[in-house]
Coordinates of C-alpha atoms in Angstrom, one line a residue:
Chain A
M369 CA 0.0 0.0 0.0
V370 CA 2.7 2.4 1.1
N371 CA 5.0 1.1 -1.6
K372 CA 2.4 1.6 -4.3
S373 CA 1.7 5.2 -3.4
L374 CA 5.5 5.8 -3.2
F375 CA 5.8 4.3 -6.7
K376 CA 3.1 6.6 -8.0
F377 CA 4.7 9.5 -6.3
I378 CA 8.1 8.8 -8.0
V379 CA 6.5 8.3 -11.4
N380 CA 4.6 11.5 -11.0
K381 CA 7.7 13.4 -10.1
F382 CA 9.6 12.0 -13.1
L383 CA 6.8 13.0 -15.4
R384 CA 7.0 16.5 -14.0
M385 CA 10.7 16.5 -14.5
I386 CA 10.4 15.5 -18.2
I387 CA 7.8 18.3 -18.8
L388 CA 10.0 20.7 -16.9
L389 CA 13.1 19.8 -18.8
T390 CA 11.2 20.1 -22.1
T391 CA 10.0 23.6 -21.2
L392 CA 13.5 24.5 -20.0
C393 CA 15.0 23.2 -23.3
A394 CA 12.7 25.3 -25.4
L395 CA 13.1 28.4 -23.2
T396 CA 16.9 28.1 -23.1
F397 CA 17.2 27.4 -26.8
S398 CA 15.0 30.4 -27.8
L399 CA 16.9 32.6 -25.4
V400 CA 20.3 31.5 -26.6
S401 CA 19.5 31.6 -30.3
H402 CA 18.5 35.3 -29.9
S403 CA 21.8 36.1 -28.4
P404 CA 23.6 38.9 -30.2
I405 CA 26.9 37.1 -29.4
D406 CA 28.1 35.7 -32.7
P407 CA 29.4 32.2 -32.0
V408 CA 31.8 32.3 -34.9
Q409 CA 33.3 35.6 -33.7
A410 CA 33.3 34.4 -30.1
Y411 CA 35.1 31.3 -31.2
I412 CA 37.8 32.9 -33.3
G413 CA 38.3 36.0 -31.2
A414 CA 40.9 38.5 -32.1
D415 CA 41.8 36.7 -35.4
M416 CA 38.4 37.6 -36.8
M417 CA 40.0 40.0 -39.3
K418 CA 41.9 37.2 -40.9
V419 CA 38.8 35.2 -41.7
S420 CA 37.3 35.9 -45.1
H421 CA 33.6 35.9 -45.8
A422 CA 33.8 32.6 -47.6
Q423 CA 35.6 31.0 -44.8
R424 CA 33.1 32.3 -42.4
E425 CA 30.2 30.8 -44.4
K426 CA 32.0 27.5 -44.4
I427 CA 32.3 27.6 -40.6
E428 CA 28.7 28.5 -40.3
E429 CA 27.7 25.6 -42.5
Y430 CA 30.0 23.2 -40.6
W431 CA 28.2 24.1 -37.4
G432 CA 24.8 24.3 -39.0
L433 CA 24.4 27.9 -38.0
N434 CA 22.9 28.9 -41.4
Q435 CA 19.6 27.1 -40.7
P436 CA 16.6 28.7 -39.1
P437 CA 16.4 28.4 -35.3
I438 CA 13.3 26.1 -35.3
E439 CA 15.1 23.6 -37.5
R440 CA 18.2 23.8 -35.4
F441 CA 16.1 23.1 -32.3
E442 CA 14.4 20.2 -33.9
R443 CA 17.7 18.7 -34.9
W444 CA 19.2 19.3 -31.4
G445 CA 16.1 17.8 -29.7
K446 CA 16.2 14.7 -31.9
N447 CA 19.9 14.2 -31.2
L448 CA 19.3 14.8 -27.5
L449 CA 16.8 11.9 -27.4
H450 CA 19.5 9.7 -28.7
G451 CA 21.8 10.9 -26.0
D452 CA 23.9 13.1 -28.2
L453 CA 24.3 16.6 -27.0
G454 CA 26.5 17.7 -29.9
N455 CA 30.1 18.8 -30.0
S456 CA 31.6 21.4 -27.8
M457 CA 33.1 24.2 -29.9
I458 CA 35.8 25.2 -27.5
F459 CA 36.9 21.7 -26.4
R460 CA 36.3 20.2 -29.8
R461 CA 34.9 17.0 -28.3
P462 CA 31.4 15.7 -27.7
V463 CA 29.6 17.7 -24.9
I464 CA 28.8 14.4 -23.1
Q465 CA 32.5 13.6 -22.8
V466 CA 33.3 17.1 -21.5
I467 CA 30.5 17.0 -18.9
G468 CA 31.3 13.4 -17.9
E469 CA 35.0 14.2 -17.4
R470 CA 34.4 17.4 -15.4
F471 CA 31.5 15.9 -13.5
W472 CA 33.9 13.8 -11.5
A473 CA 36.1 16.7 -10.6
S474 CA 33.1 18.7 -9.6
I475 CA 31.3 15.9 -7.7
V476 CA 34.3 15.3 -5.5
L477 CA 34.5 19.0 -4.7
M478 CA 30.8 19.5 -4.2
G479 CA 30.4 16.2 -2.3
L480 CA 33.1 17.0 0.1
A481 CA 31.8 20.5 0.7
W482 CA 28.3 19.2 1.0
V483 CA 29.2 16.7 3.7
I484 CA 31.5 19.0 5.7
S485 CA 29.1 22.0 5.6
G486 CA 26.2 19.8 6.5
L487 CA 27.8 18.3 9.5
L488 CA 29.4 21.5 10.8
G489 CA 26.3 23.5 10.1
F490 CA 24.1 21.0 11.9
I491 CA 26.3 20.9 15.0
M492 CA 26.6 24.7 15.0
G493 CA 22.8 25.1 14.7
I494 CA 22.2 22.7 17.6
V495 CA 24.7 24.4 19.8
S496 CA 23.4 27.9 19.1
G497 CA 19.8 26.8 19.5
M498 CA 20.5 25.3 22.9
Q499 CA 22.6 28.2 24.0
R500 CA 20.2 30.8 22.8
G501 CA 20.8 34.1 24.5
K502 CA 24.2 33.0 25.8
W503 CA 27.3 34.4 24.2
L504 CA 28.2 31.2 22.3
G505 CA 24.7 31.0 20.8
R506 CA 24.8 34.6 19.8
L507 CA 28.3 34.4 18.4
I508 CA 27.3 31.5 16.1
K509 CA 24.2 33.3 15.0
W510 CA 26.1 36.5 14.2
Y511 CA 28.8 34.5 12.4
C512 CA 26.2 32.7 10.3
L513 CA 24.3 35.8 9.4
T514 CA 27.6 37.4 8.3
L515 CA 28.6 34.4 6.3
A516 CA 25.3 34.5 4.5
S517 CA 26.2 38.0 3.2
T518 CA 29.7 37.0 2.2
P519 CA 30.5 36.8 -1.5
T520 CA 31.7 33.2 -2.2
F521 CA 34.4 34.4 -4.6
W522 CA 35.8 36.9 -2.1
L523 CA 36.1 34.3 0.6
G524 CA 37.9 32.2 -1.9
L525 CA 40.3 35.0 -2.7
V526 CA 41.0 35.6 1.0
L527 CA 41.7 32.0 1.6
L528 CA 44.0 32.1 -1.4
I529 CA 45.9 35.1 0.0
V530 CA 46.3 33.5 3.4
F531 CA 47.1 29.9 2.5
S532 CA 48.8 30.2 -0.8
V533 CA 50.5 33.5 -0.9
W534 CA 51.4 34.2 2.7
L535 CA 51.8 30.7 4.2
K536 CA 52.6 29.0 0.9
W537 CA 51.0 25.8 2.2
L538 CA 48.8 25.1 -0.7
P539 CA 49.0 25.6 -4.5
I540 CA 47.4 28.7 -6.0
G541 CA 45.0 27.1 -8.4
L542 CA 44.2 24.6 -11.1
G543 CA 43.1 21.0 -10.5
V544 CA 46.6 19.6 -11.0
P545 CA 50.1 21.0 -10.9
A546 CA 51.1 23.0 -14.0
G547 CA 53.6 21.6 -16.3
V548 CA 53.3 18.0 -15.1
L549 CA 52.1 15.2 -17.4
S550 CA 48.7 13.9 -16.5
A551 CA 50.1 10.4 -15.9
D552 CA 52.5 11.8 -13.3
V553 CA 49.8 13.5 -11.2
T554 CA 49.6 11.8 -7.9
L555 CA 46.5 11.5 -5.7
G556 CA 48.3 13.8 -3.2
D557 CA 48.5 16.5 -5.8
R558 CA 44.9 16.3 -6.5
I559 CA 44.0 16.5 -2.9
T560 CA 46.1 19.6 -2.2
H561 CA 44.5 21.3 -5.1
L562 CA 41.1 20.3 -3.8
I563 CA 41.5 21.7 -0.3
L564 CA 41.0 25.4 -0.8
P565 CA 37.9 25.3 -3.2
A566 CA 36.3 22.7 -0.9
M567 CA 37.1 24.8 2.1
T568 CA 35.5 27.9 0.5
L569 CA 32.4 26.0 -0.4
S570 CA 32.1 24.4 3.1
I571 CA 32.5 27.7 5.0
V572 CA 29.8 29.4 2.9
G573 CA 27.5 26.4 3.0
V574 CA 27.4 26.3 6.7
A575 CA 25.3 29.4 7.2
N576 CA 21.9 28.3 5.8
I577 CA 21.7 24.9 7.5
A578 CA 23.0 26.3 10.8
L579 CA 20.4 29.1 11.0
H580 CA 17.6 26.7 10.0
T581 CA 18.6 24.1 12.6
R582 CA 18.9 26.8 15.2
Q583 CA 15.3 27.9 14.6
K584 CA 14.1 24.3 14.7
M585 CA 16.1 23.6 17.9
I586 CA 14.5 26.7 19.5
D587 CA 11.1 25.5 18.6
V588 CA 11.8 22.0 20.0
M589 CA 13.3 23.4 23.2
A590 CA 10.1 25.4 23.8
S591 CA 7.8 22.3 23.3
D592 CA 5.9 20.6 26.0
Y593 CA 7.8 17.3 25.9
I594 CA 11.0 19.1 26.5
L595 CA 9.4 20.9 29.4
F596 CA 8.2 17.5 30.8
A597 CA 11.7 16.0 30.3
R598 CA 13.2 18.8 32.1
A599 CA 10.7 18.4 34.9
R600 CA 11.9 14.8 35.2
G601 CA 15.4 16.0 35.7
E602 CA 16.9 15.5 32.3
S603 CA 19.3 18.2 31.0
G604 CA 22.2 18.9 28.7
L605 CA 23.3 16.3 26.3
Q606 CA 20.9 13.6 27.5
L607 CA 18.0 15.9 26.7
L608 CA 19.5 16.6 23.3
F609 CA 20.1 13.0 22.4
R610 CA 16.8 11.6 23.7
H611 CA 14.4 14.3 22.5
G612 CA 16.0 17.0 20.4
L613 CA 18.2 15.3 17.9
R614 CA 15.6 13.3 15.9
N615 CA 13.2 16.1 15.6
V616 CA 15.9 18.4 14.3
A617 CA 17.8 16.0 12.1
L618 CA 15.1 15.4 9.5
P619 CA 14.5 19.0 8.4
A620 CA 18.3 19.5 8.4
I621 CA 18.9 16.6 6.1
T622 CA 16.1 17.5 3.7
L623 CA 17.2 21.1 3.6
Q624 CA 20.7 19.9 2.8
F625 CA 19.4 17.9 -0.2
A626 CA 17.2 20.8 -1.3
S627 CA 20.3 23.1 -1.4
F628 CA 21.8 21.6 -4.5
S629 CA 21.0 24.7 -6.4
E630 CA 23.0 26.9 -4.2
L631 CA 25.8 24.3 -4.1
F632 CA 26.1 24.3 -7.8
G633 CA 26.1 28.1 -7.9
G634 CA 28.8 28.3 -5.2
A635 CA 30.8 25.7 -7.1
V636 CA 30.7 27.9 -10.2
L637 CA 32.3 30.7 -8.3
A638 CA 34.8 28.7 -6.3
E639 CA 36.0 26.8 -9.4
Q640 CA 36.5 30.1 -11.2
V641 CA 38.5 31.6 -8.4
F642 CA 40.8 28.5 -8.2
S643 CA 40.7 27.7 -11.9
Y644 CA 39.5 24.2 -10.8
P645 CA 38.6 22.3 -13.9
G646 CA 35.0 21.4 -13.0
L647 CA 31.5 21.9 -14.4
G648 CA 31.2 25.4 -13.1
Q649 CA 34.3 26.6 -14.9
A650 CA 33.1 24.9 -18.0
T651 CA 29.7 26.8 -17.7
V652 CA 31.5 30.1 -17.4
Q653 CA 33.8 29.3 -20.4
A654 CA 30.9 28.2 -22.5
G655 CA 29.0 31.4 -21.7
L656 CA 31.9 33.7 -22.3
R657 CA 33.1 32.1 -25.5
G658 CA 29.7 31.4 -27.0
D659 CA 29.8 27.6 -27.0
L660 CA 26.1 26.9 -27.4
P661 CA 26.1 23.1 -27.3
L662 CA 28.1 23.0 -24.2
L663 CA 26.1 25.7 -22.5
L664 CA 22.8 24.0 -23.3
G665 CA 24.2 20.7 -22.1
L666 CA 25.3 22.2 -18.8
V667 CA 22.0 24.0 -18.3
L668 CA 20.2 20.7 -18.7
F669 CA 22.7 18.9 -16.5
S670 CA 22.4 21.4 -13.7
A671 CA 18.6 21.2 -13.9
V672 CA 18.7 17.4 -13.6
F673 CA 21.1 17.8 -10.7
V674 CA 18.9 20.2 -8.8
F675 CA 15.9 17.9 -9.6
F676 CA 17.5 14.9 -8.0
G677 CA 18.4 16.9 -4.9
N678 CA 14.8 18.0 -4.5
L679 CA 13.4 14.5 -5.2
T680 CA 15.7 13.0 -2.6
A681 CA 14.5 15.6 -0.1
D682 CA 10.9 14.9 -0.8
L683 CA 11.4 11.1 -0.6
I684 CA 13.2 11.4 2.7
Y685 CA 10.3 13.3 4.1
R686 CA 7.8 10.8 2.8
V687 CA 9.6 7.7 3.9
V688 CA 11.1 8.8 7.2
D689 CA 8.5 11.2 8.6
P690 CA 5.7 9.1 10.2
R691 CA 3.4 12.1 10.3
L692 CA 3.3 12.4 6.5
K693 CA 2.5 8.7 6.1
E694 CA -0.5 9.0 8.3
A695 CA -1.8 12.1 6.5
G696 CA -2.3 9.9 3.4
D697 CA -0.9 10.3 0.0
T698 CA -1.9 13.8 -1.0
V699 CA 1.0 15.0 -3.1
Chain B
M449 CA 32.6 72.7 45.3
N450 CA 34.5 70.2 43.3
Q451 CA 33.2 67.4 45.4
L452 CA 29.7 68.6 44.9
N453 CA 30.2 68.7 41.2
H454 CA 31.6 65.2 41.3
A455 CA 28.6 64.0 43.3
L456 CA 26.2 65.7 40.9
S457 CA 27.8 64.2 37.9
L458 CA 27.7 60.8 39.6
E459 CA 24.1 61.2 40.2
E460 CA 23.4 62.3 36.7
K461 CA 25.3 59.4 35.2
P462 CA 22.6 56.7 35.3
R463 CA 20.2 59.1 33.7
K464 CA 22.5 59.7 30.8
I465 CA 22.5 56.1 29.7
I466 CA 19.3 56.0 27.7
R467 CA 17.8 52.6 27.7
F468 CA 15.9 51.9 24.5
N469 CA 13.1 49.5 24.2
R470 CA 13.0 46.9 21.5
R471 CA 11.0 49.0 19.1
Q472 CA 13.3 52.0 19.5
S473 CA 16.5 50.0 19.0
T474 CA 15.0 48.4 15.9
L475 CA 14.2 51.8 14.5
I476 CA 17.7 53.0 15.3
T477 CA 19.2 50.1 13.5
I478 CA 17.1 50.7 10.5
L479 CA 17.8 54.4 10.3
S480 CA 21.6 54.1 10.8
G481 CA 21.7 51.4 8.2
L482 CA 19.9 53.6 5.7
A483 CA 22.1 56.5 6.6
L484 CA 25.2 54.5 5.8
L485 CA 23.8 53.4 2.5
T486 CA 22.8 57.0 1.6
A487 CA 26.3 58.1 2.6
I488 CA 27.9 55.7 0.2
I489 CA 25.8 56.8 -2.7
A490 CA 26.3 60.5 -1.9
A491 CA 30.1 60.0 -1.5
S492 CA 30.3 58.3 -4.9
F493 CA 28.7 61.3 -6.5
L494 CA 30.9 63.8 -4.6
M495 CA 34.1 62.0 -5.2
S496 CA 35.8 63.3 -8.3
D497 CA 36.9 60.9 -11.1
E498 CA 40.4 62.3 -10.7
A499 CA 41.4 59.7 -8.1
I500 CA 40.5 56.7 -10.4
K501 CA 42.5 58.0 -13.3
T502 CA 45.9 56.6 -14.0
H503 CA 48.6 57.9 -11.7
F504 CA 51.9 56.2 -12.6
E505 CA 53.7 58.0 -9.8
A506 CA 51.5 56.3 -7.1
R507 CA 51.4 52.7 -8.3
N508 CA 51.0 49.6 -6.2
L509 CA 50.9 51.5 -2.9
S510 CA 49.7 49.5 0.2
P511 CA 47.0 51.0 2.4
S512 CA 48.0 54.3 4.1
W513 CA 46.2 57.4 5.4
Q514 CA 46.3 58.9 1.9
H515 CA 45.0 55.9 0.2
F516 CA 42.8 54.0 2.7
F517 CA 42.5 50.9 0.5
G518 CA 45.8 51.3 -1.3
T519 CA 46.3 51.8 -5.1
D520 CA 46.4 49.4 -7.9
W521 CA 48.9 48.8 -10.7
L522 CA 47.7 51.9 -12.6
G523 CA 47.8 54.1 -9.5
R524 CA 44.1 54.3 -9.2
D525 CA 42.8 54.9 -5.7
M526 CA 41.1 51.7 -4.5
F527 CA 38.9 53.5 -1.9
T528 CA 37.3 55.7 -4.6
R529 CA 36.9 52.7 -6.9
T530 CA 35.3 50.7 -4.2
V531 CA 32.8 53.4 -3.2
K532 CA 31.8 54.0 -6.7
G533 CA 31.5 50.3 -7.3
L534 CA 29.3 49.9 -4.3
S535 CA 27.0 52.7 -5.3
L536 CA 26.7 51.0 -8.7
S537 CA 25.9 47.8 -7.0
I538 CA 23.3 49.4 -4.8
G539 CA 21.7 51.1 -7.8
I540 CA 21.5 47.8 -9.7
G541 CA 20.2 46.1 -6.5
L542 CA 17.5 48.7 -6.1
L543 CA 16.3 48.4 -9.6
A544 CA 16.5 44.6 -9.6
S545 CA 14.6 44.2 -6.3
T546 CA 11.9 46.7 -7.3
V547 CA 11.3 44.9 -10.6
S548 CA 11.3 41.5 -8.8
V549 CA 8.9 42.6 -6.1
I550 CA 6.4 44.1 -8.5
V551 CA 6.5 41.0 -10.7
A552 CA 6.1 38.8 -7.7
L553 CA 3.2 40.9 -6.4
I554 CA 1.4 40.7 -9.7
L555 CA 2.1 37.1 -10.4
G556 CA 1.3 36.1 -6.8
M557 CA -2.0 37.8 -6.8
A558 CA -2.9 36.6 -10.2
A559 CA -2.1 33.0 -9.3
A560 CA -4.3 33.2 -6.2
T561 CA -7.3 35.0 -7.7
L562 CA -7.6 34.4 -11.4
G563 CA -8.6 30.7 -11.3
K564 CA -7.0 27.4 -11.6
T565 CA -5.5 27.6 -15.1
V566 CA -3.6 30.8 -14.3
D567 CA -2.5 29.3 -11.0
T568 CA -1.1 26.2 -12.6
L569 CA 0.7 28.2 -15.2
I570 CA 2.3 30.5 -12.7
S571 CA 3.3 27.8 -10.3
W572 CA 4.8 26.0 -13.3
L573 CA 6.8 29.1 -14.2
V574 CA 8.1 29.3 -10.7
D575 CA 9.1 25.7 -10.8
V576 CA 10.9 26.1 -14.0
F577 CA 12.9 29.1 -12.7
M578 CA 13.7 27.4 -9.4
G579 CA 14.7 24.2 -11.1
L580 CA 17.8 25.8 -12.4
P581 CA 20.7 27.0 -10.2
H582 CA 20.3 30.7 -9.9
L583 CA 23.8 31.5 -11.1
V584 CA 23.3 29.3 -14.2
A585 CA 20.1 31.2 -15.0
L586 CA 22.0 34.4 -14.7
I587 CA 24.8 33.3 -17.0
L588 CA 22.2 32.1 -19.5
I589 CA 20.3 35.4 -19.5
A590 CA 23.5 37.5 -19.6
F591 CA 24.6 35.4 -22.5
A592 CA 21.3 35.6 -24.3
L593 CA 21.2 39.4 -24.1
G594 CA 24.8 39.8 -25.1
S595 CA 27.4 40.5 -22.4
G596 CA 27.2 44.1 -21.1
A597 CA 25.5 46.1 -18.4
K598 CA 22.1 45.4 -19.9
G599 CA 22.4 41.6 -19.6
V600 CA 23.5 41.9 -16.0
I601 CA 20.7 44.3 -15.0
I602 CA 17.9 42.4 -16.7
G603 CA 19.3 39.1 -15.6
V604 CA 19.4 40.1 -11.9
A605 CA 16.0 41.9 -12.2
C606 CA 14.2 39.0 -13.8
T607 CA 15.4 36.0 -11.7
H608 CA 14.6 37.1 -8.1
W609 CA 10.8 36.9 -8.2
P610 CA 10.0 33.2 -7.8
N611 CA 10.5 32.9 -4.1
L612 CA 8.5 35.9 -3.2
T613 CA 5.7 34.9 -5.7
R614 CA 5.3 31.7 -3.8
I615 CA 5.0 33.6 -0.5
I616 CA 2.5 36.1 -1.8
R617 CA 0.4 33.4 -3.4
A618 CA 0.2 31.5 -0.2
E619 CA -0.7 34.7 1.7
V620 CA -3.4 35.6 -0.8
L621 CA -4.9 32.1 -0.7
Q622 CA -5.1 32.5 3.0
L623 CA -6.6 35.9 2.9
R624 CA -9.3 34.8 0.4
T625 CA -10.8 32.4 2.9
S626 CA -11.1 35.2 5.6
Q627 CA -14.5 36.4 6.5
F628 CA -14.3 40.0 5.3
V629 CA -13.4 38.8 1.8
Q630 CA -16.1 36.2 1.8
V631 CA -18.7 38.9 2.9
S632 CA -17.5 41.3 0.1
R633 CA -17.8 38.6 -2.5
H634 CA -21.4 37.7 -1.4
M635 CA -22.2 41.4 -1.6
G636 CA -21.3 41.3 -5.2
K637 CA -18.0 43.1 -5.3
S638 CA -15.9 42.4 -8.3
R639 CA -12.6 40.4 -8.1
I640 CA -10.5 43.5 -8.9
W641 CA -12.3 45.6 -6.3
I642 CA -11.6 42.9 -3.7
A643 CA -8.0 42.6 -4.8
V644 CA -7.4 46.3 -4.6
Q645 CA -9.4 47.1 -1.4
H646 CA -8.9 44.0 0.7
L647 CA -5.9 42.1 -0.5
L648 CA -3.4 44.9 -1.4
P649 CA -3.3 46.6 2.0
H650 CA -2.5 43.3 3.7
L651 CA 0.3 42.6 1.2
L652 CA 2.0 46.0 1.4
P653 CA 4.1 45.1 4.4
Q654 CA 5.2 41.9 2.6
F655 CA 6.0 44.1 -0.4
F656 CA 8.3 46.4 1.5
V657 CA 10.0 43.8 3.6
G658 CA 10.4 41.6 0.5
L659 CA 11.9 44.6 -1.3
V660 CA 14.6 45.1 1.3
L661 CA 15.3 41.4 1.8
L662 CA 15.8 40.9 -1.9
F663 CA 18.5 43.5 -2.0
P664 CA 21.3 41.5 -0.5
H665 CA 20.7 38.6 -3.0
A666 CA 20.5 41.0 -5.9
I667 CA 23.7 42.7 -5.0
L668 CA 25.6 39.5 -4.4
H669 CA 24.4 38.1 -7.6
E670 CA 25.3 41.2 -9.5
A671 CA 28.8 41.0 -8.0
S672 CA 29.1 37.3 -8.8
I673 CA 28.1 37.6 -12.4
T674 CA 30.4 40.6 -13.0
F675 CA 33.2 38.7 -11.3
L676 CA 32.7 35.8 -13.7
G677 CA 33.3 38.2 -16.6
F678 CA 29.8 38.7 -17.9
G679 CA 28.7 42.2 -18.2
L680 CA 30.3 45.4 -17.1
S681 CA 33.4 46.5 -18.9
P682 CA 36.8 46.7 -17.2
H683 CA 36.6 50.5 -17.0
Q684 CA 33.5 50.5 -14.9
P685 CA 34.2 50.5 -11.2
A686 CA 32.2 47.5 -10.1
I687 CA 33.2 45.3 -7.2
G688 CA 33.1 42.1 -9.3
V689 CA 35.4 43.7 -11.9
I690 CA 37.8 44.9 -9.2
L691 CA 38.0 41.5 -7.6
S692 CA 38.4 39.6 -10.8
E693 CA 41.2 42.0 -11.9
S694 CA 42.9 41.7 -8.5
M695 CA 43.3 37.9 -9.1
N696 CA 46.2 38.6 -11.4
Y697 CA 48.1 40.5 -8.7
L698 CA 47.4 38.4 -5.6
S699 CA 50.4 36.2 -6.1
V700 CA 52.8 39.1 -6.0
G701 CA 51.3 40.0 -2.6
M702 CA 49.0 42.9 -3.4
W703 CA 46.4 41.6 -1.0
W704 CA 44.7 44.9 -0.4
L705 CA 43.3 44.9 -4.0
A706 CA 40.9 42.1 -3.1
F707 CA 40.5 42.3 0.6
F708 CA 39.0 45.7 1.2
P709 CA 36.6 45.9 -1.7
G710 CA 35.2 42.5 -0.9
L711 CA 34.9 43.4 2.8
S712 CA 33.0 46.6 2.0
L713 CA 30.6 44.6 -0.2
L714 CA 30.1 42.2 2.7
V715 CA 29.4 45.1 5.1
V716 CA 26.8 46.7 2.7
V717 CA 25.1 43.4 2.1
R718 CA 25.0 42.7 5.8
V719 CA 23.6 46.1 6.6
F720 CA 20.8 45.6 4.1
D721 CA 20.1 42.2 5.6
M722 CA 19.9 43.7 9.1
V723 CA 17.6 46.6 8.0
G724 CA 15.3 44.0 6.3
D725 CA 15.2 41.7 9.2
N726 CA 14.4 44.6 11.6
L727 CA 11.7 45.8 9.3
R728 CA 10.2 42.4 9.3
L729 CA 10.3 42.2 13.1
M730 CA 8.4 45.5 13.2
F731 CA 5.8 44.7 10.6
D732 CA 5.2 41.1 11.7
P733 CA 2.3 41.2 14.2
H734 CA 3.7 38.1 16.0
S735 CA 6.9 39.8 17.0
A736 CA 6.0 43.5 16.9
H737 CA 5.0 43.6 20.6
E738 CA 7.9 41.7 22.0

């Protein structure tokens, strides 16, 4: 019974995603095809003067730019259904390959930051919720509110100044050392290049979840069952582990899954600061240099990424929270 | 005599410490926040462009009393550039949040009052916009409009409404079931009349608080997108431009190029956030009497 309604729920969600992606494709494509940025010029750059008119037409024909937008969209959509996103203009390789390769670099970065910021934020939220009004609680709240106003890229720059320029502990940027063959790159190299971007993302990501958990914790601490528990003589950590933790953990976990959108945005900025070769950097490159197929592919990818985050959040709520089960399957 | 004076001043001391109640301190926070922001805008108009022209004799200076934030590799005064950049950010933020709030108000009210089809359509639009990471949406719009100030402004203005639309829609749905609206409807008032006379007054506080609370987001997004290289030209003093330029000079130890402008941006955003939060506390009936 429960399984059946859950199945229906998931199918329903996926149908919605397909419609959403279709709308997004059409919207994105129409937006992008009206762009005044000339892909040929963006691709060639300063050497544009050296390209003759005939050469230009050939390039346009090669990329299929001479056809009307509707036809191009049709062709793109058909290829998309076959799993072909076209070829990236700046990397000169299939978009799928570029995304796949950079996906791993990005997922390591985002995953690390996601876990660290989630745990840290959760703990900070609980502490500041329980210590509300005391200096520690206030300090954490003030710190989180300030973090929420901090530009991600500026934080990255500050970390770069401190750890790379002053202390010289960590490399300045890039995913691997410069001037080293890719076969010679060790795991250690990769890790040292990962630390700063991951740190930037984790520090910024803490704010949201900590403030949310804090509010929940305050609500929980004001509840009748906590009052009763206190009357029985429970206090401190025992009170937290027996009564507080479970009630606060669920919203925190779902919030963390629902924050994929901000995570991706933060990754774009952090990757740009540290020239980390991930999806975010590719998005910026594609946008700046007019690489339509790559940009479209990345837009779709990020939408799917956000969708799965939200879906997981919804699923956790449905499966774990007993209150929603009893309320029946109204979606 | 001296002793008497001393005693008097002692007696007066407790009186001098004015204790504000919550409402007063909230008001003071709001007013001082607004004063700071006005000061920045005024300063940027008063400051001459002389300081941000190229001065080769004053290149790469670290912060001093003459140049608070130091100078860059062209001898431009970073303090002046920062202030001008901030006022540009505030301007774009103001425009963007005004547009967003108006769009949100119209769409939110339309979704809740104009029947099911409109509601589905608008909720759908909100879902589409929220399904994409905000920064990616901004890049997309900036790209579609051609890089330049226009792309940035329109991008930031057109992507901040979905959240507020949801809130306003929920609010209107709740208001519609209230008794005074029901009574009006049974007395034969038109939908528009109810919307203007009954719903709008209740939404105005939401409108203003939403306006101020959108500000920080708008400013941060504007700075981010300029930092990434979309939009404003290198000559314009925008914080994002300043920071992305500074990246080339960080490794030679010119930390002040990035540190101070970013910090000022942080302070401005934080001040807006504080003003917005305090406004909400004042308007919200649940917390107004605390």
